[in-house]
Amino acid sequence: MPFKYNASRRHKFSKSRCRVTNWTEYNESLRRRADITVWFDESVEHQWGVGPTGKRGRPCRYSDFAITVTLQIRTVFHLALRQVQGFVRSLFKLMQLELAVPDFSTLSRRTSRLAPLPREGSKAFGPLDLVVDSTGLKVFGTGDWQETKHGKTQQRRSWRKLHLGLDLETGQIACSELTTDDIGDPSAVPGLLDQIDEPVHRFLADGAYDGAATRTEIMRRFAYVEIIIPPPKTAVAGPEAETAPTARDLDVLAIKAHGRMAWQKSSGYNKRARVETLMGRWKSVIGERLRSRTLDNQRTESRIGVSVLNKMTSLARPTFERIS
């Protein structure tokens, strides 16, 4: 983390103060995050059902759009499957729409084979500044309170690892991947980069992504990309560092000559803290626990969470200015 090397004397530094310059607009966007018209409007009537497909057999009663909208409402308002069915049914009644609502078993069954949600193209001007990180999400098992109370770790707890890629300029989640907890961070990089259609100008990640395989994969996909990954303390420059140094060799030499904190400031690595904020936002808005039981359903659940956060971000973002 940035500035962790000054943790012992952090109290001697004055903390910078900032203020939000678009508070009126941003405050209204926070209200609209729970506005049901943001997530559900009259246009759903024309996309709720499935028309003739020309294939043999009876078509599905509900479109993928209907399942997606219902699951988004479930995620935003933290409802169980039966509760979201009743919630959407009441909305149809208020809107005087004669539409059927997917029951809880249909939602659970269709979640596993729901098509990946289309991602909107980046609204940034020019290549992306992509920062990647991962965090753990609980699946099942007793909570932390039970562990504290009884003083032992529960054996049945299971975790999933959520990998996210953040576009620094727009604040949108550009790519995401949910894996089992035994998948290392570098192994998830190819799957994340498969979801990026725009060129990438800078790729930021923490030291867990350091390695030749990760750098080679990134440079293979993007011709002109600056990779900002801190090498470990024990890293040494390669044998050709004096004649033909690689980008990693230059980082190792810069840290050795000027110190790690100077390298963090000069390289822009401190901006990686933005993805840590994204992880905290995910766990406060979406939650730190997955509700689905199977991995396929959990992956769809994580994609729904990504679409919810991106839609909230599109309503408005705060802009800051430093005052001290």
mmCIF file of C-alpha atoms in Angstrom:
data_model
loop_
_atom_site.group_PDB
_atom_site.id
_atom_site.type_symbol
_atom_site.label_atom_id
_atom_site.label_comp_id
_atom_site.label_asym_id
_atom_site.label_seq_id
_atom_site.Cartn_x
_atom_site.Cartn_y
_atom_site.Cartn_z
ATOM 1 C CA MET A 1 0.000 0.000 0.000
ATOM 2 C CA PRO A 2 1.203 3.547 -0.619
ATOM 3 C CA PHE A 3 3.142 5.118 2.255
ATOM 4 C CA LYS A 4 3.118 1.923 4.325
ATOM 5 C CA TYR A 5 6.863 2.348 4.829
ATOM 6 C CA ASN A 6 6.137 5.467 6.926
ATOM 7 C CA ALA A 7 3.473 3.790 9.059
ATOM 8 C CA SER A 8 5.540 4.119 12.246
ATOM 9 C CA ARG A 9 5.719 7.902 11.912
ATOM 10 C CA ARG A 10 2.513 8.537 10.024
ATOM 11 C CA HIS A 11 1.145 10.629 12.889
ATOM 12 C CA LYS A 12 3.742 13.311 12.096
ATOM 13 C CA PHE A 13 2.283 13.987 8.649
ATOM 14 C CA SER A 14 -0.599 16.407 8.242
ATOM 15 C CA LYS A 15 -3.519 14.775 6.467
ATOM 16 C CA SER A 16 -4.624 16.515 3.299
ATOM 17 C CA ARG A 17 -8.158 17.874 3.184
ATOM 18 C CA CYS A 18 -10.399 17.887 0.126
ATOM 19 C CA ARG A 19 -13.910 19.029 -0.623
ATOM 20 C CA VAL A 20 -16.500 17.909 -3.146
ATOM 21 C CA THR A 21 -17.096 20.602 -5.758
ATOM 22 C CA ASN A 22 -20.254 19.102 -7.319
ATOM 23 C CA TRP A 23 -22.004 18.258 -4.069
ATOM 24 C CA THR A 24 -25.539 19.098 -5.312
ATOM 25 C CA GLU A 25 -25.298 16.817 -8.319
ATOM 26 C CA TYR A 26 -23.522 14.040 -6.423
ATOM 27 C CA ASN A 27 -25.946 14.205 -3.496
ATOM 28 C CA GLU A 28 -28.872 13.763 -5.878
ATOM 29 C CA SER A 29 -27.159 10.774 -7.498
ATOM 30 C CA LEU A 30 -26.875 9.110 -4.087
ATOM 31 C CA ARG A 31 -30.646 9.467 -3.683
ATOM 32 C CA ARG A 32 -31.305 8.088 -7.157
ATOM 33 C CA ARG A 33 -29.389 4.903 -6.424
ATOM 34 C CA ALA A 34 -32.475 3.676 -4.563
ATOM 35 C CA ASP A 35 -34.945 5.209 -7.030
ATOM 36 C CA ILE A 36 -36.893 2.303 -8.475
ATOM 37 C CA THR A 37 -37.375 4.136 -11.777
ATOM 38 C CA VAL A 38 -33.602 3.916 -12.332
ATOM 39 C CA TRP A 39 -33.792 0.123 -12.260
ATOM 40 C CA PHE A 40 -37.309 -0.469 -13.564
ATOM 41 C CA ASP A 41 -39.430 1.588 -15.975
ATOM 42 C CA GLU A 42 -42.225 1.096 -18.473
ATOM 43 C CA SER A 43 -39.848 0.108 -21.280
ATOM 44 C CA VAL A 44 -39.469 -3.354 -19.730
ATOM 45 C CA GLU A 45 -42.951 -4.262 -20.956
ATOM 46 C CA HIS A 46 -41.706 -4.668 -24.539
ATOM 47 C CA GLN A 47 -38.647 -6.718 -23.578
ATOM 48 C CA TRP A 48 -40.082 -8.932 -20.840
ATOM 49 C CA GLY A 49 -41.228 -11.878 -22.926
ATOM 50 C CA VAL A 50 -39.612 -13.958 -25.649
ATOM 51 C CA GLY A 51 -40.930 -13.767 -29.193
ATOM 52 C CA PRO A 52 -40.908 -16.558 -31.780
ATOM 53 C CA THR A 53 -37.434 -18.002 -32.152
ATOM 54 C CA GLY A 54 -37.998 -20.219 -35.200
ATOM 55 C CA LYS A 55 -36.603 -23.203 -33.308
ATOM 56 C CA ARG A 56 -38.337 -26.390 -32.280
ATOM 57 C CA GLY A 57 -39.852 -26.605 -28.843
ATOM 58 C CA ARG A 58 -41.537 -24.099 -26.598
ATOM 59 C CA PRO A 59 -39.567 -20.867 -26.087
ATOM 60 C CA CYS A 60 -38.713 -19.536 -22.653
ATOM 61 C CA ARG A 61 -41.463 -17.551 -20.998
ATOM 62 C CA TYR A 62 -39.084 -14.849 -19.768
ATOM 63 C CA SER A 63 -36.293 -13.177 -21.680
ATOM 64 C CA ASP A 64 -32.748 -12.844 -20.386
ATOM 65 C CA PHE A 65 -33.517 -9.154 -19.973
ATOM 66 C CA ALA A 66 -36.367 -9.980 -17.559
ATOM 67 C CA ILE A 67 -34.149 -12.251 -15.485
ATOM 68 C CA THR A 68 -31.352 -9.662 -15.442
ATOM 69 C CA VAL A 69 -33.617 -6.808 -14.334
ATOM 70 C CA THR A 70 -35.125 -8.951 -11.573
ATOM 71 C CA LEU A 71 -31.693 -9.978 -10.314
ATOM 72 C CA GLN A 72 -30.482 -6.378 -10.395
ATOM 73 C CA ILE A 73 -33.404 -5.323 -8.202
ATOM 74 C CA ARG A 74 -32.593 -8.202 -5.877
ATOM 75 C CA THR A 75 -28.989 -7.031 -5.601
ATOM 76 C CA VAL A 76 -29.799 -3.347 -5.073
ATOM 77 C CA PHE A 77 -32.403 -3.906 -2.362
ATOM 78 C CA HIS A 78 -30.811 -7.063 -0.838
ATOM 79 C CA LEU A 79 -33.874 -9.281 -1.269
ATOM 80 C CA ALA A 80 -34.274 -13.040 -1.238
ATOM 81 C CA LEU A 81 -35.589 -14.734 -4.393
ATOM 82 C CA ARG A 82 -39.133 -15.083 -3.071
ATOM 83 C CA GLN A 83 -39.127 -11.513 -1.804
ATOM 84 C CA VAL A 84 -37.975 -10.074 -5.127
ATOM 85 C CA GLN A 85 -40.768 -11.982 -6.839
ATOM 86 C CA GLY A 86 -43.310 -10.279 -4.584
ATOM 87 C CA PHE A 87 -41.582 -6.916 -4.997
ATOM 88 C CA VAL A 88 -41.677 -6.994 -8.804
ATOM 89 C CA ARG A 89 -45.245 -8.281 -8.743
ATOM 90 C CA SER A 90 -46.295 -5.278 -6.664
ATOM 91 C CA LEU A 91 -44.541 -2.955 -9.140
ATOM 92 C CA PHE A 92 -46.489 -4.470 -12.008
ATOM 93 C CA LYS A 93 -49.693 -3.973 -10.065
ATOM 94 C CA LEU A 94 -48.919 -0.295 -9.418
ATOM 95 C CA MET A 95 -47.946 0.228 -13.058
ATOM 96 C CA GLN A 96 -51.039 -1.712 -14.233
ATOM 97 C CA LEU A 97 -48.973 -4.108 -16.325
ATOM 98 C CA GLU A 98 -50.352 -7.554 -17.090
ATOM 99 C CA LEU A 99 -47.027 -9.379 -16.952
ATOM 100 C CA ALA A 100 -46.035 -12.560 -15.169
ATOM 101 C CA VAL A 101 -43.152 -12.472 -12.707
ATOM 102 C CA PRO A 102 -40.443 -15.187 -12.642
ATOM 103 C CA ASP A 103 -40.789 -17.370 -9.575
ATOM 104 C CA PHE A 104 -37.846 -18.125 -7.310
ATOM 105 C CA SER A 105 -37.086 -21.527 -8.866
ATOM 106 C CA THR A 106 -37.041 -20.022 -12.380
ATOM 107 C CA LEU A 107 -34.661 -17.292 -11.240
ATOM 108 C CA SER A 108 -32.319 -19.817 -9.647
ATOM 109 C CA ARG A 109 -32.382 -22.103 -12.692
ATOM 110 C CA ARG A 110 -31.941 -19.366 -15.292
ATOM 111 C CA THR A 111 -29.132 -17.652 -13.383
ATOM 112 C CA SER A 112 -26.660 -20.416 -14.221
ATOM 113 C CA ARG A 113 -27.174 -20.050 -17.988
ATOM 114 C CA LEU A 114 -27.748 -16.318 -18.199
ATOM 115 C CA ALA A 115 -25.774 -14.793 -21.045
ATOM 116 C CA PRO A 116 -22.932 -12.476 -20.025
ATOM 117 C CA LEU A 117 -24.111 -8.900 -19.733
ATOM 118 C CA PRO A 118 -22.902 -6.609 -22.529
ATOM 119 C CA ARG A 119 -20.378 -4.066 -21.308
ATOM 120 C CA GLU A 120 -20.651 -0.507 -22.456
ATOM 121 C CA GLY A 121 -17.604 0.890 -24.175
ATOM 122 C CA SER A 122 -15.393 3.195 -22.193
ATOM 123 C CA LYS A 123 -16.316 6.884 -22.317
ATOM 124 C CA ALA A 124 -12.725 7.863 -21.693
ATOM 125 C CA PHE A 125 -10.834 9.845 -24.312
ATOM 126 C CA GLY A 126 -7.911 7.729 -25.384
ATOM 127 C CA PRO A 127 -6.457 4.510 -23.975
ATOM 128 C CA LEU A 128 -7.436 3.153 -20.565
ATOM 129 C CA ASP A 129 -5.553 3.396 -17.316
ATOM 130 C CA LEU A 130 -6.399 -0.039 -15.926
ATOM 131 C CA VAL A 131 -5.797 -1.012 -12.303
ATOM 132 C CA VAL A 132 -6.416 -4.616 -11.224
ATOM 133 C CA ASP A 133 -6.819 -6.268 -7.836
ATOM 134 C CA SER A 134 -8.734 -9.066 -6.124
ATOM 135 C CA THR A 135 -10.630 -9.644 -2.895
ATOM 136 C CA GLY A 136 -12.313 -12.550 -1.147
ATOM 137 C CA LEU A 137 -16.074 -13.091 -0.861
ATOM 138 C CA LYS A 138 -17.635 -15.460 1.633
ATOM 139 C CA VAL A 139 -19.839 -18.282 0.392
ATOM 140 C CA PHE A 140 -21.119 -20.155 3.406
ATOM 141 C CA GLY A 141 -20.208 -21.079 6.966
ATOM 142 C CA THR A 142 -20.780 -19.467 10.342
ATOM 143 C CA GLY A 143 -19.839 -15.852 10.802
ATOM 144 C CA ASP A 144 -16.919 -14.122 12.452
ATOM 145 C CA TRP A 145 -18.900 -13.698 15.662
ATOM 146 C CA GLN A 146 -19.147 -17.464 16.124
ATOM 147 C CA GLU A 147 -15.401 -17.789 15.640
ATOM 148 C CA THR A 148 -14.755 -15.054 18.204
ATOM 149 C CA LYS A 149 -17.230 -16.493 20.668
ATOM 150 C CA HIS A 150 -16.070 -20.110 20.530
ATOM 151 C CA GLY A 151 -12.420 -19.437 19.767
ATOM 152 C CA LYS A 152 -11.957 -21.797 16.839
ATOM 153 C CA THR A 153 -12.022 -21.604 13.085
ATOM 154 C CA GLN A 154 -14.985 -23.162 11.343
ATOM 155 C CA GLN A 155 -13.991 -25.812 8.834
ATOM 156 C CA ARG A 156 -16.990 -25.449 6.503
ATOM 157 C CA ARG A 157 -16.331 -21.877 5.461
ATOM 158 C CA SER A 158 -15.662 -21.436 1.785
ATOM 159 C CA TRP A 159 -14.497 -18.425 -0.209
ATOM 160 C CA ARG A 160 -14.438 -17.160 -3.756
ATOM 161 C CA LYS A 161 -11.964 -14.673 -5.192
ATOM 162 C CA LEU A 162 -13.310 -11.667 -7.092
ATOM 163 C CA HIS A 163 -10.931 -10.052 -9.591
ATOM 164 C CA LEU A 164 -11.801 -6.529 -10.756
ATOM 165 C CA GLY A 165 -10.270 -4.158 -13.282
ATOM 166 C CA LEU A 166 -11.011 -0.454 -12.776
ATOM 167 C CA ASP A 167 -10.857 2.280 -15.403
ATOM 168 C CA LEU A 168 -9.228 5.126 -13.499
ATOM 169 C CA GLU A 169 -10.634 7.928 -15.651
ATOM 170 C CA THR A 170 -14.320 6.926 -15.754
ATOM 171 C CA GLY A 171 -14.510 4.978 -12.477
ATOM 172 C CA GLN A 172 -16.266 2.113 -14.286
ATOM 173 C CA ILE A 173 -15.426 -1.547 -13.728
ATOM 174 C CA ALA A 174 -13.901 -2.517 -17.075
ATOM 175 C CA CYS A 175 -13.499 -6.254 -16.408
ATOM 176 C CA SER A 176 -14.300 -8.800 -13.728
ATOM 177 C CA GLU A 177 -13.788 -12.468 -13.002
ATOM 178 C CA LEU A 178 -14.910 -14.746 -10.153
ATOM 179 C CA THR A 179 -12.722 -17.764 -9.410
ATOM 180 C CA THR A 180 -12.137 -20.248 -6.647
ATOM 181 C CA ASP A 181 -9.840 -19.157 -3.860
ATOM 182 C CA ASP A 182 -6.968 -21.369 -5.061
ATOM 183 C CA ILE A 183 -6.509 -19.399 -8.301
ATOM 184 C CA GLY A 184 -3.587 -16.986 -8.092
ATOM 185 C CA ASP A 185 -3.907 -13.370 -9.171
ATOM 186 C CA PRO A 186 -1.593 -13.693 -12.221
ATOM 187 C CA SER A 187 -3.629 -16.658 -13.501
ATOM 188 C CA ALA A 188 -6.743 -14.463 -13.736
ATOM 189 C CA VAL A 189 -5.062 -11.767 -15.846
ATOM 190 C CA PRO A 190 -5.718 -13.385 -19.288
ATOM 191 C CA GLY A 191 -9.431 -13.747 -18.523
ATOM 192 C CA LEU A 192 -9.636 -10.125 -17.450
ATOM 193 C CA LEU A 193 -7.798 -8.830 -20.506
ATOM 194 C CA ASP A 194 -10.116 -10.831 -22.796
ATOM 195 C CA GLN A 195 -12.894 -8.442 -21.749
ATOM 196 C CA ILE A 196 -10.961 -5.298 -22.765
ATOM 197 C CA ASP A 197 -11.616 -4.046 -26.287
ATOM 198 C CA GLU A 198 -9.920 -0.648 -25.953
ATOM 199 C CA PRO A 199 -6.162 -0.036 -25.933
ATOM 200 C CA VAL A 200 -4.539 0.204 -22.503
ATOM 201 C CA HIS A 201 -2.051 2.956 -21.746
ATOM 202 C CA ARG A 202 -1.098 1.947 -18.191
ATOM 203 C CA PHE A 203 -1.584 -1.273 -16.246
ATOM 204 C CA LEU A 204 -1.318 -0.974 -12.443
ATOM 205 C CA ALA A 205 -1.304 -3.825 -9.951
ATOM 206 C CA ASP A 206 0.296 -4.753 -6.662
ATOM 207 C CA GLY A 207 3.301 -6.991 -6.118
ATOM 208 C CA ALA A 208 1.239 -10.193 -6.309
ATOM 209 C CA TYR A 209 1.100 -9.762 -10.094
ATOM 210 C CA ASP A 210 4.870 -9.407 -10.485
ATOM 211 C CA GLY A 211 6.355 -11.951 -12.839
ATOM 212 C CA ALA A 212 7.521 -12.504 -16.400
ATOM 213 C CA ALA A 213 4.336 -14.355 -17.388
ATOM 214 C CA THR A 214 2.082 -11.430 -16.445
ATOM 215 C CA ARG A 215 4.244 -8.814 -18.160
ATOM 216 C CA THR A 216 4.573 -10.921 -21.309
ATOM 217 C CA GLU A 217 0.812 -11.450 -21.520
ATOM 218 C CA ILE A 218 0.081 -7.731 -21.125
ATOM 219 C CA MET A 219 2.682 -6.658 -23.689
ATOM 220 C CA ARG A 220 1.459 -9.299 -26.147
ATOM 221 C CA ARG A 221 -2.049 -7.809 -26.104
ATOM 222 C CA PHE A 222 -1.196 -4.107 -25.951
ATOM 223 C CA ALA A 223 1.649 -2.728 -28.032
ATOM 224 C CA TYR A 224 2.274 0.503 -26.118
ATOM 225 C CA VAL A 225 1.521 -0.082 -22.454
ATOM 226 C CA GLU A 226 3.274 1.068 -19.305
ATOM 227 C CA ILE A 227 3.279 -1.671 -16.663
ATOM 228 C CA ILE A 228 3.467 -0.406 -13.084
ATOM 229 C CA ILE A 229 3.958 -3.386 -10.774
ATOM 230 C CA PRO A 230 6.294 -3.060 -7.786
ATOM 231 C CA PRO A 231 9.042 -5.683 -7.665
ATOM 232 C CA PRO A 232 9.657 -7.416 -4.307
ATOM 233 C CA LYS A 233 12.324 -6.268 -1.873
ATOM 234 C CA THR A 234 14.625 -9.099 -2.930
ATOM 235 C CA ALA A 235 14.375 -8.299 -6.657
ATOM 236 C CA VAL A 236 17.602 -7.702 -8.573
ATOM 237 C CA ALA A 237 18.150 -6.328 -12.064
ATOM 238 C CA GLY A 238 18.701 -8.777 -14.908
ATOM 239 C CA PRO A 239 22.105 -9.600 -16.414
ATOM 240 C CA GLU A 240 21.490 -7.201 -19.339
ATOM 241 C CA ALA A 241 20.330 -4.296 -17.198
ATOM 242 C CA GLU A 242 23.275 -2.108 -18.176
ATOM 243 C CA THR A 243 23.005 -2.596 -21.938
ATOM 244 C CA ALA A 244 19.331 -3.456 -22.623
ATOM 245 C CA PRO A 245 17.304 -3.003 -19.436
ATOM 246 C CA THR A 246 13.705 -4.123 -19.319
ATOM 247 C CA ALA A 247 10.929 -2.067 -17.730
ATOM 248 C CA ARG A 248 11.209 -4.198 -14.603
ATOM 249 C CA ASP A 249 14.977 -3.634 -14.492
ATOM 250 C CA LEU A 250 14.407 0.128 -14.598
ATOM 251 C CA ASP A 251 11.971 -0.152 -11.694
ATOM 252 C CA VAL A 252 14.434 -2.195 -9.651
ATOM 253 C CA LEU A 253 17.252 0.280 -10.320
ATOM 254 C CA ALA A 254 15.029 3.305 -9.552
ATOM 255 C CA ILE A 255 13.956 1.815 -6.226
ATOM 256 C CA LYS A 256 17.541 0.994 -5.354
ATOM 257 C CA ALA A 257 18.717 4.503 -6.196
ATOM 258 C CA HIS A 258 15.900 6.677 -4.830
ATOM 259 C CA GLY A 259 13.834 4.455 -2.532
ATOM 260 C CA ARG A 260 10.468 2.782 -2.896
ATOM 261 C CA MET A 261 8.365 5.778 -1.895
ATOM 262 C CA ALA A 262 10.027 7.998 -4.500
ATOM 263 C CA TRP A 263 9.353 5.345 -7.121
ATOM 264 C CA GLN A 264 5.685 5.144 -6.078
ATOM 265 C CA LYS A 265 5.249 8.884 -6.560
ATOM 266 C CA SER A 266 7.173 9.157 -9.819
ATOM 267 C CA SER A 267 5.539 6.125 -11.436
ATOM 268 C CA GLY A 268 1.969 6.920 -10.366
ATOM 269 C CA TYR A 269 1.650 3.685 -8.415
ATOM 270 C CA ASN A 270 -0.190 5.514 -5.613
ATOM 271 C CA LYS A 271 -3.264 5.664 -7.845
ATOM 272 C CA ARG A 272 -3.646 1.939 -7.264
ATOM 273 C CA ALA A 273 -5.337 2.846 -3.981
ATOM 274 C CA ARG A 274 -8.430 3.637 -6.059
ATOM 275 C CA VAL A 275 -9.072 -0.057 -6.605
ATOM 276 C CA GLU A 276 -8.880 -0.640 -2.845
ATOM 277 C CA THR A 277 -11.663 1.933 -2.509
ATOM 278 C CA LEU A 278 -13.613 -0.011 -5.137
ATOM 279 C CA MET A 279 -13.307 -3.209 -3.097
ATOM 280 C CA GLY A 280 -14.634 -1.436 -0.012
ATOM 281 C CA ARG A 281 -17.465 0.021 -2.077
ATOM 282 C CA TRP A 282 -18.374 -3.439 -3.366
ATOM 283 C CA LYS A 283 -18.605 -4.877 0.129
ATOM 284 C CA SER A 284 -20.622 -1.951 1.486
ATOM 285 C CA VAL A 285 -23.080 -1.711 -1.433
ATOM 286 C CA ILE A 286 -23.268 -5.243 -2.837
ATOM 287 C CA GLY A 287 -22.118 -7.170 0.230
ATOM 288 C CA GLU A 288 -19.194 -9.328 1.292
ATOM 289 C CA ARG A 289 -21.083 -12.610 0.890
ATOM 290 C CA LEU A 290 -22.327 -14.489 -2.169
ATOM 291 C CA ARG A 291 -25.862 -15.842 -1.883
ATOM 292 C CA SER A 292 -25.764 -18.443 -4.661
ATOM 293 C CA ARG A 293 -24.518 -21.953 -3.952
ATOM 294 C CA THR A 294 -23.042 -23.073 -7.286
ATOM 295 C CA LEU A 295 -20.043 -21.497 -8.980
ATOM 296 C CA ASP A 296 -21.920 -20.738 -12.219
ATOM 297 C CA ASN A 297 -24.664 -18.900 -10.326
ATOM 298 C CA GLN A 298 -22.053 -17.069 -8.264
ATOM 299 C CA ARG A 299 -20.310 -15.850 -11.410
ATOM 300 C CA THR A 300 -23.585 -14.489 -12.746
ATOM 301 C CA GLU A 301 -24.236 -12.900 -9.353
ATOM 302 C CA SER A 302 -20.870 -11.134 -9.489
ATOM 303 C CA ARG A 303 -21.568 -9.883 -13.036
ATOM 304 C CA ILE A 304 -24.910 -8.509 -11.842
ATOM 305 C CA GLY A 305 -23.044 -6.726 -9.025
ATOM 306 C CA VAL A 306 -20.658 -5.184 -11.566
ATOM 307 C CA SER A 307 -23.569 -3.874 -13.657
ATOM 308 C CA VAL A 308 -25.203 -2.387 -10.541
ATOM 309 C CA LEU A 309 -22.055 -0.528 -9.448
ATOM 310 C CA ASN A 310 -21.403 0.743 -12.966
ATOM 311 C CA LYS A 311 -24.952 2.037 -13.239
ATOM 312 C CA MET A 312 -24.599 3.833 -9.905
ATOM 313 C CA THR A 313 -21.330 5.357 -11.064
ATOM 314 C CA SER A 314 -22.934 6.565 -14.296
ATOM 315 C CA LEU A 315 -25.497 8.606 -12.323
ATOM 316 C CA ALA A 316 -22.794 10.974 -11.064
ATOM 317 C CA ARG A 317 -19.306 10.938 -9.586
ATOM 318 C CA PRO A 318 -17.865 13.322 -7.014
ATOM 319 C CA THR A 319 -15.165 15.733 -8.108
ATOM 320 C CA PHE A 320 -12.664 16.926 -5.508
ATOM 321 C CA GLU A 321 -10.344 19.811 -4.988
ATOM 322 C CA ARG A 322 -7.618 19.978 -2.370
ATOM 323 C CA ILE A 323 -8.026 22.755 0.189
ATOM 324 C CA SER A 324 -5.080 22.015 2.519
#
